[in-house]
Short mmCIF file of C-alpha atoms in Angstrom, two decimals:
data_model
loop_
_atom_site.label_atom_id
_atom_site.label_comp_id
_atom_site.label_asym_id
_atom_site.label_seq_id
_atom_site.Cartn_x
_atom_site.Cartn_y
_atom_site.Cartn_z
CA UNK N 193 93.46 94.55 -95.48
CA UNK N 194 90.08 96.28 -95.06
CA UNK N 195 90.64 96.40 -91.27
CA UNK N 196 93.95 98.14 -91.81
CA UNK N 197 92.41 100.68 -94.16
CA UNK N 198 89.61 101.37 -91.63
CA UNK N 199 92.08 102.11 -88.81
CA UNK N 200 94.12 104.42 -91.00
CA UNK N 201 90.99 106.19 -92.16
CA UNK N 202 89.75 106.80 -88.61
CA UNK N 203 93.18 108.14 -87.63
CA UNK N 204 93.10 110.55 -90.56
CA UNK N 205 89.59 111.77 -89.64
CA UNK N 206 90.53 112.24 -86.00
CA UNK N 207 93.65 114.19 -87.00
CA UNK N 208 91.64 116.39 -89.38
CA UNK N 209 88.94 117.14 -86.79
CA UNK N 210 91.58 117.91 -84.18
CA UNK N 211 93.29 120.33 -86.56
CA UNK N 212 90.01 122.09 -87.38
CA UNK N 213 89.05 122.33 -83.70
CA UNK N 214 92.47 123.70 -82.81
CA UNK N 215 92.23 126.32 -85.55
CA UNK N 216 88.77 127.42 -84.37
CA UNK N 217 89.96 127.72 -80.74
CA UNK N 218 92.88 129.86 -81.80
CA UNK N 219 90.39 132.38 -83.09
CA UNK N 220 87.79 132.23 -80.30
CA UNK N 221 89.78 131.74 -77.07
CA UNK N 222 92.01 129.43 -75.01
CA UNK N 223 92.21 125.82 -76.15
CA UNK N 224 90.52 123.06 -74.21
CA UNK N 225 93.20 120.98 -72.44
CA UNK N 226 91.30 117.83 -73.34
CA UNK N 227 91.81 118.55 -77.06
CA UNK N 228 95.54 119.31 -76.81
CA UNK N 229 97.80 116.72 -78.40
CA UNK N 230 99.57 114.75 -75.68
CA UNK N 231 103.34 114.40 -75.64
CA UNK N 232 103.77 110.66 -75.62
CA UNK N 233 107.30 109.25 -75.49
CA UNK N 234 107.72 106.82 -78.34
CA UNK N 235 108.42 103.30 -77.15
CA UNK N 236 111.32 101.53 -78.89
CA UNK N 237 110.42 98.62 -81.11
CA UNK N 238 110.21 95.19 -79.50
CA UNK N 239 113.50 94.11 -81.06
CA UNK N 240 115.35 97.04 -79.47
CA UNK N 241 113.78 96.37 -76.07
CA UNK N 242 114.89 92.74 -76.29
CA UNK N 243 118.40 93.75 -77.38
CA UNK N 244 119.09 95.77 -74.24
CA UNK N 245 117.81 92.83 -72.14
CA UNK N 246 120.14 90.44 -73.99
CA UNK N 247 123.26 92.56 -73.42
CA UNK N 248 122.45 93.55 -69.82
CA UNK N 249 125.36 91.46 -68.40
CA UNK N 250 127.98 93.24 -70.55
CA UNK N 251 126.67 96.78 -71.11
CA UNK N 252 128.57 99.41 -69.13
CA UNK N 253 126.70 101.96 -66.93
CA UNK N 254 127.63 104.90 -69.19
CA UNK N 255 126.44 102.99 -72.24
CA UNK N 256 123.14 102.14 -70.58
CA UNK N 257 122.56 105.78 -69.62
CA UNK N 258 123.26 106.82 -73.21
CA UNK N 259 120.88 104.14 -74.54
CA UNK N 260 118.03 105.43 -72.37
CA UNK N 261 118.41 108.90 -73.89
CA UNK N 262 118.01 107.73 -77.50
CA UNK N 263 114.74 108.75 -79.16
CA UNK N 264 114.68 107.25 -82.65
CA UNK N 265 115.22 103.79 -84.09
CA UNK N 266 117.94 105.18 -86.35
CA UNK N 267 119.85 106.33 -83.27
CA UNK N 268 119.37 102.92 -81.67
CA UNK N 269 120.61 101.10 -84.75
CA UNK N 270 123.72 103.30 -84.85
CA UNK N 271 124.31 102.74 -81.13
CA UNK N 272 124.06 98.94 -81.47
CA UNK N 273 126.46 98.93 -84.42
CA UNK N 274 128.99 101.00 -82.44
CA UNK N 275 128.44 98.86 -79.32
CA UNK N 276 129.52 95.67 -81.14
CA UNK N 277 132.14 97.46 -83.23
CA UNK N 278 133.98 98.56 -80.08
CA UNK N 279 134.12 94.93 -78.90
CA UNK N 280 135.22 93.48 -82.24
CA UNK N 281 138.67 91.88 -81.75
CA UNK N 282 139.41 92.02 -85.51
CA UNK N 283 137.60 95.00 -87.07
CA UNK N 284 139.32 94.47 -90.43
CA UNK N 285 137.26 91.33 -91.08
CA UNK N 286 133.58 91.14 -91.99
CA UNK N 287 132.76 88.93 -88.98
CA UNK N 288 132.43 90.20 -85.44
CA UNK N 289 133.76 87.28 -83.41
CA UNK N 290 132.80 88.83 -80.07
CA UNK N 291 129.15 89.33 -81.05
CA UNK N 292 128.85 85.84 -82.56
CA UNK N 293 130.53 84.26 -79.55
CA UNK N 294 128.27 86.16 -77.17
CA UNK N 295 125.07 84.90 -78.80
CA UNK N 296 126.48 81.37 -78.91
CA UNK N 297 127.05 81.64 -75.16
CA UNK N 298 123.53 83.03 -74.76
CA UNK N 299 122.08 79.94 -76.47
CA UNK N 300 124.27 77.69 -74.30
CA UNK N 301 123.31 79.21 -70.93
CA UNK N 302 119.60 79.24 -71.79
CA UNK N 303 119.81 75.55 -72.63
CA UNK N 304 121.99 74.38 -69.73
CA UNK N 305 121.39 76.78 -66.81
CA UNK N 306 117.65 77.56 -67.02
CA UNK N 307 115.79 76.67 -63.83
CA UNK N 308 112.53 78.51 -63.27
CA UNK N 309 114.16 81.56 -64.86
CA UNK N 310 115.98 81.89 -68.20
CA UNK N 311 119.58 80.74 -68.06
CA UNK N 312 120.98 84.24 -68.76
CA UNK N 313 119.37 85.49 -65.52
CA UNK N 314 121.08 82.91 -63.31
CA UNK N 315 124.41 83.52 -61.58
CA UNK N 316 126.17 80.86 -63.61
CA UNK N 317 124.64 82.19 -66.81
CA UNK N 318 125.74 85.76 -66.17
CA UNK N 319 129.34 84.76 -65.37
CA UNK N 320 129.45 82.50 -68.43
CA UNK N 321 128.12 85.27 -70.70
CA UNK N 322 130.70 87.74 -69.42
CA UNK N 323 133.82 85.60 -69.21
CA UNK N 324 133.10 82.55 -71.35
CA UNK N 325 133.72 78.90 -70.65
CA UNK N 326 135.82 78.25 -67.51
CA UNK N 327 139.24 76.70 -67.93
CA UNK N 328 138.16 73.92 -65.58
CA UNK N 329 135.05 72.94 -63.59
CA UNK N 330 134.84 70.90 -60.38
CA UNK N 331 131.25 69.66 -60.29
CA UNK N 332 129.30 67.97 -57.47
CA UNK N 333 125.79 67.83 -59.01
CA UNK N 334 124.33 65.62 -56.27
CA UNK N 335 126.19 67.01 -53.26
CA UNK N 336 126.57 64.44 -50.49
CA UNK N 337 129.81 63.30 -48.78
CA UNK N 338 132.72 65.68 -49.30
CA UNK N 339 136.29 65.70 -48.04
CA UNK N 340 137.20 69.29 -47.26
CA UNK N 341 140.49 70.78 -48.45
CA UNK N 342 142.99 71.72 -45.74
CA UNK N 343 142.33 75.43 -46.36
CA UNK N 344 138.62 74.75 -45.73
CA UNK N 345 139.34 73.26 -42.30
CA UNK N 346 139.87 69.62 -43.34
CA UNK N 347 137.69 66.69 -42.33
CA UNK N 348 134.56 65.33 -44.01
CA UNK N 349 131.08 66.77 -44.27
CA UNK N 350 127.90 66.60 -46.38
CA UNK N 351 127.19 69.30 -48.96
CA UNK N 352 124.50 70.67 -51.20
CA UNK N 353 125.14 70.42 -54.95
CA UNK N 354 127.95 72.84 -55.86
CA UNK N 355 130.40 73.75 -58.59
CA UNK N 356 133.76 75.52 -58.61
CA UNK N 357 134.75 77.23 -61.86
CA UNK N 358 138.42 77.95 -62.46
CA UNK N 359 139.49 80.86 -64.68
CA UNK N 360 143.19 81.35 -65.31
CA UNK N 361 142.57 85.03 -65.95
CA UNK N 362 139.64 87.38 -65.51
CA UNK N 363 140.29 91.15 -65.87
CA UNK N 364 141.20 92.32 -62.38
CA UNK N 365 141.65 88.78 -61.05
CA UNK N 366 144.31 86.15 -61.61
CA UNK N 367 143.64 82.47 -61.04
CA UNK N 368 140.03 83.06 -60.04
CA UNK N 369 138.00 80.32 -58.36
CA UNK N 370 134.29 81.07 -58.64
CA UNK N 371 132.06 78.88 -56.46
CA UNK N 372 128.33 78.24 -56.95
CA UNK N 373 125.99 76.37 -54.63
CA UNK N 374 122.44 74.99 -55.04
CA UNK N 375 121.00 74.78 -51.49
CA UNK N 376 117.43 74.15 -52.73
CA UNK N 377 118.31 71.32 -55.12
CA UNK N 378 116.36 73.09 -57.86
CA UNK N 379 119.27 73.43 -60.25
CA UNK N 380 119.47 77.21 -59.75
CA UNK N 381 123.01 77.66 -58.49
CA UNK N 382 123.92 80.95 -56.83
CA UNK N 383 127.30 82.62 -56.45
CA UNK N 384 128.71 81.70 -53.02
CA UNK N 385 130.08 84.26 -50.58
CA UNK N 386 132.34 81.70 -48.90
CA UNK N 387 133.21 77.98 -49.12
CA UNK N 388 130.95 77.13 -46.17
CA UNK N 389 127.61 77.87 -47.90
CA UNK N 390 127.70 74.42 -49.48
CA UNK N 391 127.68 72.66 -46.09
CA UNK N 392 124.42 70.70 -45.67
CA UNK N 393 125.29 68.87 -42.45
CA UNK N 394 123.45 70.44 -39.51
CA UNK N 395 126.11 69.19 -37.08
CA UNK N 396 129.09 70.57 -38.98
CA UNK N 397 130.93 73.07 -36.69
CA UNK N 398 131.94 75.19 -39.71
CA UNK N 399 128.34 75.72 -40.79
CA UNK N 400 128.16 78.85 -38.63
CA UNK N 401 130.76 80.49 -40.91
CA UNK N 402 128.33 80.38 -43.85
CA UNK N 403 127.01 83.85 -43.01
CA UNK N 404 130.31 85.65 -43.58
CA UNK N 405 132.40 86.59 -46.59
CA UNK N 406 135.62 84.81 -47.43
CA UNK N 407 137.45 82.02 -45.62
CA UNK N 408 139.05 82.99 -42.28
CA UNK N 409 140.52 79.46 -41.95
CA UNK N 410 142.65 79.72 -45.07
CA UNK N 411 146.23 81.02 -45.35
CA UNK N 412 145.71 81.58 -49.11
CA UNK N 413 145.51 85.23 -50.17
CA UNK N 414 142.72 84.42 -52.66
CA UNK N 415 140.48 83.36 -49.76
CA UNK N 416 140.50 86.78 -48.07
CA UNK N 417 137.28 88.74 -47.68
CA UNK N 418 138.53 91.23 -50.24
CA UNK N 419 139.12 88.59 -52.94
CA UNK N 420 135.79 86.87 -52.34
CA UNK N 421 134.11 90.28 -52.53
CA UNK N 422 135.88 90.88 -55.86
CA UNK N 423 134.43 87.64 -57.19
CA UNK N 424 130.94 88.59 -56.00
CA UNK N 425 131.27 91.86 -57.88
CA UNK N 426 131.67 89.87 -61.09
CA UNK N 427 127.89 89.59 -61.14
CA UNK N 428 127.41 93.36 -61.15
CA UNK N 429 130.40 94.68 -63.08
CA UNK N 430 130.40 94.40 -66.87
CA UNK N 431 133.64 93.14 -68.41
CA UNK N 432 136.03 95.81 -69.72
CA UNK N 433 135.78 96.75 -73.39
CA UNK N 434 139.03 95.89 -75.12
CA UNK N 435 139.00 97.40 -78.60
CA UNK N 436 141.67 96.87 -81.29
CA UNK N 437 140.87 99.32 -84.03
CA UNK N 438 143.38 100.27 -86.75
CA UNK N 439 145.54 103.18 -85.68
CA UNK N 440 144.15 103.19 -82.18
CA UNK N 441 145.92 100.25 -80.61
CA UNK N 442 144.36 98.41 -77.72
CA UNK N 443 142.14 100.68 -75.70
CA UNK N 444 139.13 100.73 -73.46
CA UNK N 445 136.25 102.57 -75.10
CA UNK N 446 132.51 103.15 -74.98
CA UNK N 447 129.83 104.76 -77.16
CA UNK N 448 129.67 107.53 -74.56
CA UNK N 449 132.61 109.57 -73.33
CA UNK N 450 132.99 109.11 -69.58
CA UNK N 451 133.76 112.68 -68.54
CA UNK N 452 132.86 112.16 -64.89
CA UNK N 453 135.45 109.87 -63.29
CA UNK N 454 135.89 109.94 -59.56
CA UNK N 455 139.15 111.36 -58.27
CA UNK N 456 139.07 110.61 -54.55
CA UNK N 457 141.80 111.71 -52.16
CA UNK N 458 143.25 109.54 -49.41
CA UNK N 459 144.97 110.56 -46.18
CA UNK N 460 146.45 108.25 -43.53
CA UNK N 461 146.86 109.38 -39.93
CA UNK N 462 148.46 107.49 -37.03
CA UNK N 463 147.46 107.56 -33.33
CA UNK N 464 148.96 105.48 -30.54
CA UNK N 465 146.61 102.91 -29.00
CA UNK N 466 149.14 100.91 -26.98
CA UNK N 467 152.81 99.98 -27.12
CA UNK N 468 152.00 97.25 -29.65
CA UNK N 469 149.09 98.78 -31.58
CA UNK N 470 148.53 101.95 -33.58
CA UNK N 471 145.19 103.28 -34.79
CA UNK N 472 145.46 103.98 -38.51
CA UNK N 473 142.75 106.32 -39.80
CA UNK N 474 142.05 106.00 -43.54
CA UNK N 475 140.23 109.16 -44.65
CA UNK N 476 138.73 109.42 -48.14
CA UNK N 477 137.18 112.51 -49.69
CA UNK N 478 135.55 112.96 -53.09
CA UNK N 479 133.87 115.95 -54.68
CA UNK N 480 130.06 115.93 -54.50
CA UNK N 481 129.95 117.55 -57.94
CA UNK N 482 131.39 114.32 -59.37
CA UNK N 483 128.53 112.25 -57.92
CA UNK N 484 125.08 111.57 -59.36
CA UNK N 485 122.23 112.70 -57.09
CA UNK N 486 118.84 111.03 -57.46
CA UNK N 487 115.49 111.61 -55.79
CA UNK N 488 114.94 109.11 -52.97
CA UNK N 489 111.89 109.83 -50.83
CA UNK N 490 111.93 113.51 -51.74
CA UNK N 491 115.61 114.00 -50.91
CA UNK N 492 118.43 114.30 -53.42
CA UNK N 493 120.80 111.45 -52.56
CA UNK N 494 124.17 110.35 -53.91
CA UNK N 495 125.31 106.91 -52.75
CA UNK N 496 128.91 105.72 -52.76
CA UNK N 497 130.37 102.30 -52.00
CA UNK N 498 133.88 102.27 -50.52
CA UNK N 499 135.95 99.13 -50.05
CA UNK N 500 139.54 98.62 -48.98
CA UNK N 501 142.03 95.81 -48.65
CA UNK N 502 145.15 95.97 -46.48
CA UNK N 503 148.06 93.65 -47.20
CA UNK N 504 151.46 93.17 -45.60
CA UNK N 505 154.69 93.88 -47.43
CA UNK N 506 154.84 90.13 -48.16
CA UNK N 507 151.41 90.26 -49.82
CA UNK N 508 149.51 88.55 -46.98
CA UNK N 509 145.96 89.80 -46.47
CA UNK N 510 145.66 91.73 -43.19
CA UNK N 511 142.13 93.08 -43.38
CA UNK N 512 139.21 94.10 -45.55
CA UNK N 513 136.46 96.69 -45.08
CA UNK N 514 133.47 97.84 -47.10
CA UNK N 515 130.93 100.56 -46.33
CA UNK N 516 128.18 102.50 -48.05
CA UNK N 517 128.03 106.27 -47.51
CA UNK N 518 125.63 108.89 -48.82
CA UNK N 519 125.39 112.62 -49.42
CA UNK N 520 121.85 113.90 -48.84
CA UNK N 521 120.29 117.29 -49.61
CA UNK N 522 116.87 118.81 -50.12
CA UNK N 523 116.15 120.03 -53.67
CA UNK N 524 116.77 123.60 -52.45
CA UNK N 525 120.13 122.66 -50.90
CA UNK N 526 121.37 120.62 -53.89
CA UNK N 527 123.39 123.41 -55.54
CA UNK N 528 125.25 124.12 -52.29
CA UNK N 529 125.69 120.42 -51.55
CA UNK N 530 127.42 119.86 -54.89
CA UNK N 531 130.02 122.43 -53.87
CA UNK N 532 130.97 120.37 -50.81
CA UNK N 533 132.84 117.10 -50.33
CA UNK N 534 131.78 113.62 -49.26
CA UNK N 535 134.03 112.36 -46.45
CA UNK N 536 134.55 108.84 -45.11
CA UNK N 537 136.90 107.42 -42.52
CA UNK N 538 137.82 103.93 -41.36
CA UNK N 539 140.03 103.48 -38.30
CA UNK N 540 141.82 100.15 -37.80
CA UNK N 541 144.37 98.99 -35.20
CA UNK N 542 147.61 97.67 -36.72
CA UNK N 543 150.99 96.70 -35.29
CA UNK N 544 153.98 98.78 -36.44
CA UNK N 545 155.28 97.69 -39.84
CA UNK N 546 155.04 98.12 -43.61
CA UNK N 547 151.68 97.72 -45.40
CA UNK N 548 149.77 98.51 -48.58
CA UNK N 549 146.17 99.66 -48.94
CA UNK N 550 144.09 99.28 -52.11
CA UNK N 551 140.76 101.11 -52.15
CA UNK N 552 137.84 101.35 -54.56
CA UNK N 553 135.39 104.27 -54.44
CA UNK N 554 132.31 103.76 -56.67
CA UNK N 555 129.28 105.96 -57.37
CA UNK N 556 126.29 103.58 -57.18
CA UNK N 557 124.15 105.60 -59.61
CA UNK N 558 126.65 106.23 -62.41
CA UNK N 559 129.10 103.39 -61.90
CA UNK N 560 131.97 105.92 -62.05
CA UNK N 561 134.82 104.74 -59.87
CA UNK N 562 138.20 105.74 -58.57
CA UNK N 563 140.97 103.50 -57.28
CA UNK N 564 143.56 104.32 -54.64
CA UNK N 565 146.78 102.41 -54.01
CA UNK N 566 149.26 103.44 -51.34
CA UNK N 567 152.07 101.88 -49.39
CA UNK N 568 152.51 103.06 -45.80
CA UNK N 569 154.53 102.46 -42.65
CA UNK N 570 152.84 102.28 -39.26
CA UNK N 571 155.24 103.98 -36.82
CA UNK N 572 156.46 102.65 -33.49
CA UNK N 573 156.04 105.41 -30.93
CA UNK N 574 158.43 103.92 -28.36
CA UNK N 575 159.08 105.53 -24.97
CA UNK N 576 160.54 108.91 -25.98
CA UNK N 577 158.56 112.10 -26.58
CA UNK N 578 156.54 111.58 -29.76
CA UNK N 579 153.38 112.75 -31.47
CA UNK N 580 150.60 111.46 -33.65
CA UNK N 581 150.01 112.73 -37.17
CA UNK N 582 149.26 116.44 -37.32
CA UNK N 583 145.78 116.72 -38.82
CA UNK N 584 144.43 119.86 -40.46
CA UNK N 585 140.70 119.74 -39.84
CA UNK N 586 137.64 121.40 -41.32
CA UNK N 587 135.71 120.63 -38.16
CA UNK N 588 136.66 120.06 -34.49
CA UNK N 589 134.06 119.26 -31.90
CA UNK N 590 134.30 117.87 -28.37
CA UNK N 591 131.81 115.07 -27.77
CA UNK N 592 130.32 113.95 -24.49
CA UNK N 593 128.48 110.77 -25.46
CA UNK N 594 129.93 108.06 -27.69
CA UNK N 595 128.08 108.33 -31.05
CA UNK N 596 126.59 105.30 -32.82
CA UNK N 597 129.07 105.84 -35.63
CA UNK N 598 132.66 106.30 -34.53
CA UNK N 599 133.71 107.78 -37.84
CA UNK N 600 136.06 110.74 -37.30
CA UNK N 601 136.06 110.21 -33.50
CA UNK N 602 139.49 110.36 -31.82
CA UNK N 603 139.36 110.20 -28.04
CA UNK N 604 136.71 112.75 -26.98
CA UNK N 605 136.98 114.79 -30.18
CA UNK N 606 135.22 114.59 -33.54
CA UNK N 607 137.86 115.50 -36.11
CA UNK N 608 136.92 115.83 -39.78
CA UNK N 609 140.15 116.23 -41.77
CA UNK N 610 140.51 118.76 -44.58
CA UNK N 611 142.43 116.73 -47.16
CA UNK N 612 142.78 119.66 -49.56
CA UNK N 613 144.22 121.88 -46.78
CA UNK N 614 142.42 124.90 -48.27
CA UNK N 615 140.27 127.29 -46.24
CA UNK N 616 138.26 130.35 -47.23
CA UNK N 617 139.28 133.52 -45.47
CA UNK N 618 137.41 133.73 -42.17
CA UNK N 619 136.87 129.98 -41.81
CA UNK N 620 138.64 128.52 -38.77
CA UNK N 621 141.70 126.37 -39.44
CA UNK N 622 141.42 123.24 -37.30
CA UNK N 623 144.60 121.72 -35.85
CA UNK N 624 144.57 118.34 -34.06
CA UNK N 625 147.27 116.01 -32.75
CA UNK N 626 148.24 113.98 -29.70
CA UNK N 627 151.53 114.04 -27.75
CA UNK N 628 152.83 110.83 -26.13
CA UNK N 629 155.40 109.89 -23.49
CA UNK N 630 155.69 113.34 -21.93
CA UNK N 631 157.68 113.46 -18.70
CA UNK N 632 155.78 113.88 -15.41
CA UNK N 633 156.66 116.78 -13.12
CA UNK N 634 157.04 115.15 -9.67
CA UNK N 635 155.83 118.33 -7.96
CA UNK N 636 152.51 118.65 -9.79
CA UNK N 637 152.28 115.02 -10.97
CA UNK N 638 151.30 116.40 -14.37
CA UNK N 639 153.12 116.63 -17.70
CA UNK N 640 155.27 119.74 -17.99
CA UNK N 641 155.17 120.52 -21.71
CA UNK N 642 155.37 123.85 -23.50
CA UNK N 643 153.50 124.11 -26.81
CA UNK N 644 153.51 127.03 -29.23
CA UNK N 645 151.52 127.40 -32.46
CA UNK N 646 153.71 129.33 -34.88
CA UNK N 647 152.29 130.60 -38.17
CA UNK N 648 154.76 131.05 -41.02
CA UNK N 649 154.48 132.59 -44.48
CA UNK N 650 157.40 132.27 -46.90
CA UNK N 651 159.52 131.19 -43.92
CA UNK N 652 158.70 134.35 -41.95
CA UNK N 653 156.86 134.17 -38.61
CA UNK N 654 153.52 136.01 -38.84
CA UNK N 655 151.75 134.80 -35.70
CA UNK N 656 152.11 132.80 -32.50
CA UNK N 657 149.82 131.33 -29.83
CA UNK N 658 150.68 129.47 -26.64
CA UNK N 659 148.76 126.38 -25.52
CA UNK N 660 147.10 126.34 -22.11
CA UNK N 661 147.17 122.75 -20.86
CA UNK N 662 144.55 123.15 -18.15
CA UNK N 663 142.22 120.16 -18.46
CA UNK N 664 143.83 118.73 -21.61
CA UNK N 665 145.88 115.91 -20.07
CA UNK N 666 144.54 112.38 -20.49
CA UNK N 667 145.78 110.82 -17.22
CA UNK N 668 149.30 111.76 -18.23
CA UNK N 669 149.41 109.10 -20.99
CA UNK N 670 148.74 111.57 -23.81
CA UNK N 671 148.16 115.24 -24.36
CA UNK N 672 145.58 116.40 -26.88
CA UNK N 673 146.14 119.43 -29.06
CA UNK N 674 142.85 120.63 -30.52
CA UNK N 675 142.73 124.26 -31.63
CA UNK N 676 140.71 126.34 -34.12
CA UNK N 677 142.93 129.10 -35.52
CA UNK N 678 141.33 132.40 -36.55
CA UNK N 679 141.93 133.13 -40.24
CA UNK N 680 140.00 136.40 -40.54
CA UNK N 681 143.18 138.50 -40.48
CA UNK N 682 145.13 136.25 -42.81
CA UNK N 683 145.55 137.46 -46.38
CA UNK N 684 144.96 134.89 -49.12
CA UNK N 685 148.09 132.85 -49.72
CA UNK N 686 150.22 129.87 -48.67
CA UNK N 687 150.96 129.29 -44.98
CA UNK N 688 152.66 126.76 -42.71
CA UNK N 689 151.72 125.89 -39.14
CA UNK N 690 154.60 124.69 -36.93
CA UNK N 691 153.81 123.26 -33.48
CA UNK N 692 156.86 123.65 -31.26
CA UNK N 693 156.79 121.15 -28.40
CA UNK N 694 159.27 121.12 -25.52
CA UNK N 695 159.19 118.70 -22.60
CA UNK N 696 160.51 120.64 -19.58
CA UNK N 697 161.16 117.41 -17.64
CA UNK N 698 163.30 115.56 -20.22
CA UNK N 699 164.36 118.49 -22.42
CA UNK N 700 163.12 116.65 -25.55
CA UNK N 701 161.60 118.68 -28.39
CA UNK N 702 159.38 118.11 -31.44
CA UNK N 703 158.23 120.43 -34.24
CA UNK N 704 155.57 118.82 -36.48
CA UNK N 705 154.45 121.06 -39.38
CA UNK N 706 151.69 121.25 -41.98
CA UNK N 707 150.99 123.55 -44.92
CA UNK N 708 147.65 125.08 -45.83
CA UNK N 709 146.17 127.69 -48.17
CA UNK N 710 143.85 130.62 -47.44
CA UNK N 711 141.49 131.51 -50.28
CA UNK N 712 139.69 134.82 -50.75
CA UNK N 713 136.05 134.84 -49.67
#
């Protein structure tokens, strides 16, 4: 007790002397910086620091950001109460079954899954904390001889210890199989990216597939790259918050209002590659102002992950892609950068037919995400006069050398689409398309095609330009239309561009159109 009184007494003396010194300096001149009280951010109590560690697997990004901004223990206590209250399946009772169940699972994983690190930090522990006990477990704790399933290639092999957890339902997944493998034999199982990571036999021919994602040998839709990637995301994504409060029904909620969702736009364009294949360009744009920029090496950087899955009309997986893109600006450029858009494009060859694309666009910093779902039909261009999609572009540029990234590259042009189809007065309006199967004039051995750009407003023609084909023919197999239209004399308003195409050899005609808007400067 005497030690405690001594510390308090010294603190009181120091505070008194500091106050007297400060008062004297106010009268005599500027204060000494060494005597100024320092602004020290109060550290949360140990119990609060441990709480946010305990709930790390289930706390949502918006909630975590809100937690970091709290300054007092009263605020933290209120936040924690609301955090559990939102997850309470029966708020009318005194017990919170979700909270009690979560800490029971915490005790279980720390007892059963710990291996060099606490159980809640392991892959199995994190999945168990989020989604509870699996409906079934296939366990091979010693590894050894294993008879592969037919969708794994069949035959026998030797494996590391592994487990497969079966969940009948996980939010966003149905009938999920989650596989873990322990290649070191230490008991620390990790989430597998494919069913080949468990192969221990050095002579197994399928061992080389262990570096990929998904199971290319399987006809099952749940073995596609996209579905395996979904399962891997279970480690990073917190489970949804399903709240059942009186009067509110079932809803997804959070202690913080998420007022910054992503609302990406998607555009599909089609370009002939061959008689049997069509290049489908998936273009995604999102507003930079919706993204969170953070300082990385002195540059303000917003990072976005984009993934997409393509399925046939029968539900069969056709392809999967995932990329990371970034918007970068200096601190001085940040304000202007937030007024622009982040653009991404993936071009894939597909045969003509009906498909569906499902895309996820996620801001890495904030966790805000937007989903896109669209059915589409890949056209068959045939042998008659036809054209690709008519693309309104914000940028057109002829390229000489093939760039490292082929994003937005079509033939020898770099074409960045303008998905909003809005242009400020004076900005050039880019128009791009390709024409296929044009007839060949036997005198010149070149296509004989007339092309006019007709500008319409309210159905009335307000401008026209004629295309000069000199140098634009690609060996007669396709004609490229790439033109920047001058908008300086166009008044703000709604317009339509019609491209009138006439093949003088066959007499066939086409008139693709697109609408755009001119905004005042």
